[in-house]
Amino acid sequence: IDENHPKVQSVILASSNAAIFSAGLDVAELIAPDPGRLPQFWKSLQQVYIDLYGSRLATVACLTGHAPAAGCFLAMACDYRVMYAGGTVNGRKHMPKIGLNETQLGIA
């Protein structure tokens, strides 16, 4: 995205999967991380949050699905969050959840 283009006013983050906005981090990857890759991974992940939060553009997280952990952080880095709970997934009413599940695991 060219933030400096005068016609670009905003960014909307949305998922192609109605059930999940962002599933967060791969916990299995964090259990046995590659020491050579981990520092760059964390730096890149943090840079995404910094870039969203500091953007001159209006940033909007459109949540139709769950946003646990890093997905929650991604939504929080945006200027606005819109959560829609009126949809259905696989024929059932879908109530998306957002939160920091690390607190339930005792690792936050």
mmCIF file of N, CA and C in Angstrom:
data_model
loop_
_atom_site.group_PDB
_atom_site.id
_atom_site.type_symbol
_atom_site.label_atom_id
_atom_site.label_comp_id
_atom_site.label_asym_id
_atom_site.label_seq_id
_atom_site.Cartn_x
_atom_site.Cartn_y
_atom_site.Cartn_z
ATOM 1 N N ILE A 1 0.853 -1.177 0.000
ATOM 2 C CA ILE A 1 0.000 0.000 0.000
ATOM 3 C C ILE A 1 0.896 1.236 0.000
ATOM 4 N N ASP A 2 0.615 2.114 -0.903
ATOM 5 C CA ASP A 2 1.362 3.363 -0.975
ATOM 6 C C ASP A 2 0.656 4.396 -0.087
ATOM 7 N N GLU A 3 1.126 4.526 1.137
ATOM 8 C CA GLU A 3 0.503 5.459 2.084
ATOM 9 C C GLU A 3 0.548 6.902 1.614
ATOM 10 N N ASN A 4 1.477 7.217 0.750
ATOM 11 C CA ASN A 4 1.641 8.595 0.314
ATOM 12 C C ASN A 4 0.785 8.951 -0.895
ATOM 13 N N HIS A 5 0.116 7.967 -1.460
ATOM 14 C CA HIS A 5 -0.753 8.259 -2.601
ATOM 15 C C HIS A 5 -1.944 9.075 -2.100
ATOM 16 N N PRO A 6 -2.213 10.233 -2.705
ATOM 17 C CA PRO A 6 -3.253 11.125 -2.179
ATOM 18 C C PRO A 6 -4.664 10.549 -2.194
ATOM 19 N N LYS A 7 -4.928 9.564 -3.048
ATOM 20 C CA LYS A 7 -6.283 8.999 -3.113
ATOM 21 C C LYS A 7 -6.498 7.854 -2.126
ATOM 22 N N VAL A 8 -5.424 7.371 -1.517
ATOM 23 C CA VAL A 8 -5.560 6.290 -0.536
ATOM 24 C C VAL A 8 -5.872 6.928 0.815
ATOM 25 N N GLN A 9 -7.025 6.603 1.365
ATOM 26 C CA GLN A 9 -7.486 7.217 2.608
ATOM 27 C C GLN A 9 -7.533 6.236 3.784
ATOM 28 N N SER A 10 -7.688 4.939 3.473
ATOM 29 C CA SER A 10 -7.883 3.989 4.562
ATOM 30 C C SER A 10 -7.468 2.583 4.153
ATOM 31 N N VAL A 11 -7.384 1.736 5.160
ATOM 32 C CA VAL A 11 -7.098 0.315 4.972
ATOM 33 C C VAL A 11 -8.127 -0.444 5.791
ATOM 34 N N ILE A 12 -8.749 -1.435 5.177
ATOM 35 C CA ILE A 12 -9.694 -2.290 5.891
ATOM 36 C C ILE A 12 -9.113 -3.692 5.923
ATOM 37 N N LEU A 13 -8.924 -4.221 7.136
ATOM 38 C CA LEU A 13 -8.452 -5.592 7.296
ATOM 39 C C LEU A 13 -9.666 -6.486 7.492
ATOM 40 N N ALA A 14 -9.762 -7.525 6.695
ATOM 41 C CA ALA A 14 -10.861 -8.478 6.804
ATOM 42 C C ALA A 14 -10.325 -9.852 6.415
ATOM 43 N N SER A 15 -11.066 -10.865 6.762
ATOM 44 C CA SER A 15 -10.668 -12.231 6.465
ATOM 45 C C SER A 15 -11.574 -12.820 5.393
ATOM 46 N N SER A 16 -11.029 -13.699 4.584
ATOM 47 C CA SER A 16 -11.846 -14.412 3.608
ATOM 48 C C SER A 16 -12.596 -15.564 4.273
ATOM 49 N N ASN A 17 -12.230 -15.887 5.515
ATOM 50 C CA ASN A 17 -12.900 -16.936 6.280
ATOM 51 C C ASN A 17 -13.833 -16.265 7.287
ATOM 52 N N ALA A 18 -15.135 -16.424 7.117
ATOM 53 C CA ALA A 18 -16.107 -15.748 7.976
ATOM 54 C C ALA A 18 -15.992 -16.155 9.440
ATOM 55 N N ALA A 19 -15.430 -17.319 9.714
ATOM 56 C CA ALA A 19 -15.354 -17.811 11.094
ATOM 57 C C ALA A 19 -14.139 -17.287 11.852
ATOM 58 N N ILE A 20 -13.116 -16.826 11.133
ATOM 59 C CA ILE A 20 -11.873 -16.425 11.789
ATOM 60 C C ILE A 20 -11.335 -15.141 11.166
ATOM 61 N N PHE A 21 -11.179 -14.096 11.979
ATOM 62 C CA PHE A 21 -10.521 -12.867 11.520
ATOM 63 C C PHE A 21 -9.029 -13.135 11.413
ATOM 64 N N SER A 22 -8.447 -13.597 12.507
ATOM 65 C CA SER A 22 -7.042 -14.000 12.540
ATOM 66 C C SER A 22 -6.893 -14.999 13.675
ATOM 67 N N ALA A 23 -6.319 -16.133 13.382
ATOM 68 C CA ALA A 23 -6.198 -17.200 14.376
ATOM 69 C C ALA A 23 -5.071 -16.958 15.366
ATOM 70 N N GLY A 24 -4.324 -15.896 15.195
ATOM 71 C CA GLY A 24 -3.227 -15.621 16.120
ATOM 72 C C GLY A 24 -1.964 -16.342 15.697
ATOM 73 N N LEU A 25 -1.118 -16.628 16.657
ATOM 74 C CA LEU A 25 0.171 -17.266 16.378
ATOM 75 C C LEU A 25 0.042 -18.776 16.376
ATOM 76 N N ASP A 26 0.978 -19.428 15.735
ATOM 77 C CA ASP A 26 1.055 -20.880 15.731
ATOM 78 C C ASP A 26 1.786 -21.301 17.002
ATOM 79 N N VAL A 27 1.019 -21.750 17.998
ATOM 80 C CA VAL A 27 1.601 -22.109 19.296
ATOM 81 C C VAL A 27 2.619 -23.235 19.138
ATOM 82 N N ALA A 28 2.360 -24.174 18.255
ATOM 83 C CA ALA A 28 3.307 -25.278 18.034
ATOM 84 C C ALA A 28 4.654 -24.740 17.559
ATOM 85 N N GLU A 29 4.625 -23.708 16.740
ATOM 86 C CA GLU A 29 5.868 -23.085 16.257
ATOM 87 C C GLU A 29 6.630 -22.436 17.410
ATOM 88 N N LEU A 30 5.912 -21.911 18.376
ATOM 89 C CA LEU A 30 6.559 -21.242 19.504
ATOM 90 C C LEU A 30 7.130 -22.226 20.527
ATOM 91 N N ILE A 31 6.602 -23.438 20.550
ATOM 92 C CA ILE A 31 7.093 -24.446 21.499
ATOM 93 C C ILE A 31 8.496 -24.904 21.118
ATOM 94 N N ALA A 32 8.721 -25.091 19.815
ATOM 95 C CA ALA A 32 10.038 -25.525 19.335
ATOM 96 C C ALA A 32 10.503 -24.568 18.236
ATOM 97 N N PRO A 33 10.845 -23.336 18.616
ATOM 98 C CA PRO A 33 11.198 -22.336 17.599
ATOM 99 C C PRO A 33 12.572 -22.575 16.988
ATOM 100 N N ASP A 34 12.726 -22.080 15.793
ATOM 101 C CA ASP A 34 14.025 -22.084 15.126
ATOM 102 C C ASP A 34 14.783 -20.864 15.643
ATOM 103 N N PRO A 35 15.845 -21.044 16.444
ATOM 104 C CA PRO A 35 16.549 -19.909 17.044
ATOM 105 C C PRO A 35 17.094 -18.909 16.024
ATOM 106 N N GLY A 36 17.396 -19.376 14.820
ATOM 107 C CA GLY A 36 17.902 -18.470 13.795
ATOM 108 C C GLY A 36 16.810 -17.621 13.167
ATOM 109 N N ARG A 37 15.586 -18.095 13.219
ATOM 110 C CA ARG A 37 14.470 -17.396 12.588
ATOM 111 C C ARG A 37 13.613 -16.607 13.568
ATOM 112 N N LEU A 38 13.597 -16.998 14.829
ATOM 113 C CA LEU A 38 12.695 -16.405 15.811
ATOM 114 C C LEU A 38 12.866 -14.898 15.990
ATOM 115 N N PRO A 39 14.090 -14.369 16.128
ATOM 116 C CA PRO A 39 14.226 -12.913 16.306
ATOM 117 C C PRO A 39 13.629 -12.116 15.138
ATOM 118 N N GLN A 40 13.853 -12.574 13.905
ATOM 119 C CA GLN A 40 13.296 -11.876 12.740
ATOM 120 C C GLN A 40 11.781 -11.996 12.704
ATOM 121 N N PHE A 41 11.264 -13.161 13.105
ATOM 122 C CA PHE A 41 9.813 -13.353 13.161
ATOM 123 C C PHE A 41 9.176 -12.336 14.106
ATOM 124 N N TRP A 42 9.703 -12.223 15.331
ATOM 125 C CA TRP A 42 9.133 -11.294 16.312
ATOM 126 C C TRP A 42 9.272 -9.845 15.858
ATOM 127 N N LYS A 43 10.413 -9.526 15.275
ATOM 128 C CA LYS A 43 10.618 -8.160 14.781
ATOM 129 C C LYS A 43 9.604 -7.829 13.689
ATOM 130 N N SER A 44 9.394 -8.757 12.766
ATOM 131 C CA SER A 44 8.433 -8.543 11.680
ATOM 132 C C SER A 44 7.013 -8.427 12.209
ATOM 133 N N LEU A 45 6.654 -9.282 13.153
ATOM 134 C CA LEU A 45 5.309 -9.250 13.732
ATOM 135 C C LEU A 45 5.058 -7.926 14.453
ATOM 136 N N GLN A 46 6.013 -7.507 15.251
ATOM 137 C CA GLN A 46 5.866 -6.238 15.959
ATOM 138 C C GLN A 46 5.805 -5.059 14.992
ATOM 139 N N GLN A 47 6.531 -5.149 13.882
ATOM 140 C CA GLN A 47 6.521 -4.071 12.904
ATOM 141 C C GLN A 47 5.145 -3.915 12.258
ATOM 142 N N VAL A 48 4.432 -5.015 12.077
ATOM 143 C CA VAL A 48 3.074 -4.945 11.532
ATOM 144 C C VAL A 48 2.197 -4.101 12.456
ATOM 145 N N TYR A 49 2.261 -4.381 13.763
ATOM 146 C CA TYR A 49 1.460 -3.619 14.729
ATOM 147 C C TYR A 49 1.859 -2.140 14.724
ATOM 148 N N ILE A 50 3.153 -1.874 14.706
ATOM 149 C CA ILE A 50 3.653 -0.493 14.710
ATOM 150 C C ILE A 50 3.206 0.242 13.449
ATOM 151 N N ASP A 51 3.318 -0.417 12.298
ATOM 152 C CA ASP A 51 2.920 0.216 11.038
ATOM 153 C C ASP A 51 1.428 0.514 11.002
ATOM 154 N N LEU A 52 0.613 -0.410 11.472
ATOM 155 C CA LEU A 52 -0.837 -0.166 11.510
ATOM 156 C C LEU A 52 -1.162 0.981 12.454
ATOM 157 N N TYR A 53 -0.625 0.925 13.651
ATOM 158 C CA TYR A 53 -0.926 1.931 14.669
ATOM 159 C C TYR A 53 -0.440 3.318 14.262
ATOM 160 N N GLY A 54 0.699 3.377 13.586
ATOM 161 C CA GLY A 54 1.287 4.665 13.240
ATOM 162 C C GLY A 54 0.938 5.177 11.854
ATOM 163 N N SER A 55 0.103 4.459 11.145
ATOM 164 C CA SER A 55 -0.229 4.848 9.777
ATOM 165 C C SER A 55 -1.009 6.157 9.735
ATOM 166 N N ARG A 56 -0.769 6.952 8.707
ATOM 167 C CA ARG A 56 -1.561 8.171 8.502
ATOM 168 C C ARG A 56 -2.953 7.805 7.987
ATOM 169 N N LEU A 57 -3.089 6.579 7.463
ATOM 170 C CA LEU A 57 -4.366 6.117 6.944
ATOM 171 C C LEU A 57 -5.281 5.694 8.083
ATOM 172 N N ALA A 58 -6.571 5.796 7.850
ATOM 173 C CA ALA A 58 -7.543 5.258 8.808
ATOM 174 C C ALA A 58 -7.517 3.742 8.649
ATOM 175 N N THR A 59 -7.259 3.032 9.735
ATOM 176 C CA THR A 59 -7.195 1.575 9.676
ATOM 177 C C THR A 59 -8.407 0.988 10.391
ATOM 178 N N VAL A 60 -9.035 0.010 9.750
ATOM 179 C CA VAL A 60 -10.259 -0.589 10.261
ATOM 180 C C VAL A 60 -10.107 -2.104 10.253
ATOM 181 N N ALA A 61 -10.405 -2.736 11.385
ATOM 182 C CA ALA A 61 -10.452 -4.192 11.463
ATOM 183 C C ALA A 61 -11.921 -4.596 11.365
ATOM 184 N N CYS A 62 -12.257 -5.354 10.348
ATOM 185 C CA CYS A 62 -13.624 -5.819 10.134
ATOM 186 C C CYS A 62 -13.683 -7.273 10.602
ATOM 187 N N LEU A 63 -14.211 -7.475 11.795
ATOM 188 C CA LEU A 63 -14.197 -8.791 12.417
ATOM 189 C C LEU A 63 -15.547 -9.482 12.252
ATOM 190 N N THR A 64 -15.577 -10.503 11.408
ATOM 191 C CA THR A 64 -16.767 -11.337 11.298
ATOM 192 C C THR A 64 -16.519 -12.672 11.976
ATOM 193 N N GLY A 65 -15.278 -12.894 12.374
ATOM 194 C CA GLY A 65 -14.903 -14.154 13.008
ATOM 195 C C GLY A 65 -14.012 -13.922 14.207
ATOM 196 N N HIS A 66 -13.596 -15.015 14.811
ATOM 197 C CA HIS A 66 -12.801 -14.973 16.038
ATOM 198 C C HIS A 66 -11.463 -14.262 15.823
ATOM 199 N N ALA A 67 -10.997 -13.614 16.897
ATOM 200 C CA ALA A 67 -9.705 -12.919 16.873
ATOM 201 C C ALA A 67 -9.000 -13.157 18.206
ATOM 202 N N PRO A 68 -8.463 -14.362 18.414
ATOM 203 C CA PRO A 68 -7.740 -14.622 19.661
ATOM 204 C C PRO A 68 -6.297 -14.134 19.586
ATOM 205 N N ALA A 69 -5.744 -13.832 20.744
ATOM 206 C CA ALA A 69 -4.309 -13.561 20.911
ATOM 207 C C ALA A 69 -3.769 -12.538 19.917
ATOM 208 N N ALA A 70 -2.869 -12.967 19.038
ATOM 209 C CA ALA A 70 -2.254 -12.037 18.084
ATOM 210 C C ALA A 70 -3.290 -11.439 17.143
ATOM 211 N N GLY A 71 -4.379 -12.154 16.903
ATOM 212 C CA GLY A 71 -5.475 -11.597 16.110
ATOM 213 C C GLY A 71 -6.131 -10.428 16.827
ATOM 214 N N CYS A 72 -6.227 -10.531 18.140
ATOM 215 C CA CYS A 72 -6.755 -9.444 18.968
ATOM 216 C C CYS A 72 -5.810 -8.246 18.907
ATOM 217 N N PHE A 73 -4.516 -8.496 19.013
ATOM 218 C CA PHE A 73 -3.526 -7.415 18.913
ATOM 219 C C PHE A 73 -3.609 -6.731 17.555
ATOM 220 N N LEU A 74 -3.785 -7.522 16.504
ATOM 221 C CA LEU A 74 -3.902 -6.966 15.160
ATOM 222 C C LEU A 74 -5.096 -6.019 15.081
ATOM 223 N N ALA A 75 -6.226 -6.435 15.638
ATOM 224 C CA ALA A 75 -7.418 -5.583 15.647
ATOM 225 C C ALA A 75 -7.199 -4.343 16.519
ATOM 226 N N MET A 76 -6.543 -4.514 17.661
ATOM 227 C CA MET A 76 -6.312 -3.378 18.559
ATOM 228 C C MET A 76 -5.368 -2.347 17.951
ATOM 229 N N ALA A 77 -4.495 -2.763 17.041
ATOM 230 C CA ALA A 77 -3.563 -1.829 16.405
ATOM 231 C C ALA A 77 -4.273 -0.923 15.399
ATOM 232 N N CYS A 78 -5.484 -1.286 15.022
ATOM 233 C CA CYS A 78 -6.253 -0.477 14.065
ATOM 234 C C CYS A 78 -6.949 0.670 14.782
ATOM 235 N N ASP A 79 -7.291 1.700 14.013
ATOM 236 C CA ASP A 79 -8.005 2.843 14.578
ATOM 237 C C ASP A 79 -9.427 2.480 14.976
ATOM 238 N N TYR A 80 -10.046 1.612 14.197
ATOM 239 C CA TYR A 80 -11.437 1.228 14.438
ATOM 240 C C TYR A 80 -11.571 -0.281 14.330
ATOM 241 N N ARG A 81 -12.495 -0.827 15.110
ATOM 242 C CA ARG A 81 -12.821 -2.233 15.065
ATOM 243 C C ARG A 81 -14.333 -2.359 14.902
ATOM 244 N N VAL A 82 -14.748 -3.120 13.914
ATOM 245 C CA VAL A 82 -16.161 -3.366 13.683
ATOM 246 C C VAL A 82 -16.364 -4.866 13.776
ATOM 247 N N MET A 83 -17.229 -5.290 14.703
ATOM 248 C CA MET A 83 -17.471 -6.718 14.886
ATOM 249 C C MET A 83 -18.919 -7.015 14.547
ATOM 250 N N TYR A 84 -19.114 -7.999 13.688
ATOM 251 C CA TYR A 84 -20.440 -8.372 13.236
ATOM 252 C C TYR A 84 -20.772 -9.757 13.773
ATOM 253 N N ALA A 85 -21.874 -9.864 14.494
ATOM 254 C CA ALA A 85 -22.250 -11.139 15.103
ATOM 255 C C ALA A 85 -23.562 -11.686 14.552
ATOM 256 N N GLY A 86 -23.981 -11.233 13.405
ATOM 257 C CA GLY A 86 -25.269 -11.668 12.887
ATOM 258 C C GLY A 86 -25.196 -12.745 11.828
ATOM 259 N N GLY A 87 -24.011 -13.210 11.511
ATOM 260 C CA GLY A 87 -23.867 -14.174 10.427
ATOM 261 C C GLY A 87 -24.025 -15.613 10.859
ATOM 262 N N THR A 88 -23.921 -16.490 9.879
ATOM 263 C CA THR A 88 -23.959 -17.926 10.145
ATOM 264 C C THR A 88 -22.733 -18.563 9.516
ATOM 265 N N VAL A 89 -22.248 -19.621 10.159
ATOM 266 C CA VAL A 89 -21.143 -20.413 9.641
ATOM 267 C C VAL A 89 -21.592 -21.858 9.705
ATOM 268 N N ASN A 90 -21.547 -22.545 8.581
ATOM 269 C CA ASN A 90 -22.013 -23.931 8.485
ATOM 270 C C ASN A 90 -23.450 -24.085 8.981
ATOM 271 N N GLY A 91 -24.286 -23.105 8.662
ATOM 272 C CA GLY A 91 -25.701 -23.178 9.015
ATOM 273 C C GLY A 91 -26.038 -22.835 10.453
ATOM 274 N N ARG A 92 -25.044 -22.472 11.248
ATOM 275 C CA ARG A 92 -25.293 -22.116 12.655
ATOM 276 C C ARG A 92 -24.969 -20.651 12.893
ATOM 277 N N LYS A 93 -25.715 -20.045 13.814
ATOM 278 C CA LYS A 93 -25.446 -18.651 14.168
ATOM 279 C C LYS A 93 -24.022 -18.547 14.712
ATOM 280 N N HIS A 94 -23.316 -17.541 14.250
ATOM 281 C CA HIS A 94 -21.900 -17.378 14.617
ATOM 282 C C HIS A 94 -21.732 -16.155 15.513
ATOM 283 N N MET A 95 -21.149 -16.341 16.669
ATOM 284 C CA MET A 95 -20.862 -15.261 17.613
ATOM 285 C C MET A 95 -19.340 -15.166 17.766
ATOM 286 N N PRO A 96 -18.699 -14.280 17.018
ATOM 287 C CA PRO A 96 -17.246 -14.188 17.098
ATOM 288 C C PRO A 96 -16.773 -13.714 18.472
ATOM 289 N N LYS A 97 -15.601 -14.178 18.844
ATOM 290 C CA LYS A 97 -14.997 -13.799 20.124
ATOM 291 C C LYS A 97 -13.651 -13.144 19.857
ATOM 292 N N ILE A 98 -13.307 -12.200 20.714
ATOM 293 C CA ILE A 98 -12.018 -11.531 20.639
ATOM 294 C C ILE A 98 -11.427 -11.540 22.046
ATOM 295 N N GLY A 99 -10.132 -11.747 22.145
ATOM 296 C CA GLY A 99 -9.539 -11.733 23.470
ATOM 297 C C GLY A 99 -8.110 -12.241 23.493
ATOM 298 N N LEU A 100 -7.533 -12.127 24.660
ATOM 299 C CA LEU A 100 -6.148 -12.551 24.875
ATOM 300 C C LEU A 100 -6.152 -13.861 25.642
ATOM 301 N N ASN A 101 -6.199 -14.965 24.909
ATOM 302 C CA ASN A 101 -6.297 -16.264 25.558
ATOM 303 C C ASN A 101 -5.035 -16.663 26.316
ATOM 304 N N GLU A 102 -3.949 -15.905 26.143
ATOM 305 C CA GLU A 102 -2.742 -16.186 26.915
ATOM 306 C C GLU A 102 -2.998 -16.056 28.415
ATOM 307 N N THR A 103 -3.918 -15.179 28.767
ATOM 308 C CA THR A 103 -4.205 -14.989 30.194
ATOM 309 C C THR A 103 -4.838 -16.235 30.792
ATOM 310 N N GLN A 104 -5.660 -16.945 30.012
ATOM 311 C CA GLN A 104 -6.252 -18.191 30.495
ATOM 312 C C GLN A 104 -5.217 -19.302 30.584
ATOM 313 N N LEU A 105 -4.180 -19.209 29.759
ATOM 314 C CA LEU A 105 -3.121 -20.216 29.781
ATOM 315 C C LEU A 105 -2.042 -19.895 30.819
ATOM 316 N N GLY A 106 -2.113 -18.701 31.408
ATOM 317 C CA GLY A 106 -1.142 -18.316 32.416
ATOM 318 C C GLY A 106 0.216 -17.938 31.842
ATOM 319 N N ILE A 107 0.261 -17.496 30.583
ATOM 320 C CA ILE A 107 1.539 -17.143 29.971
ATOM 321 C C ILE A 107 1.637 -15.677 29.613
ATOM 322 N N ALA A 108 0.703 -14.876 30.096
ATOM 323 C CA ALA A 108 0.737 -13.448 29.785
ATOM 324 C C ALA A 108 1.286 -12.672 30.967
#
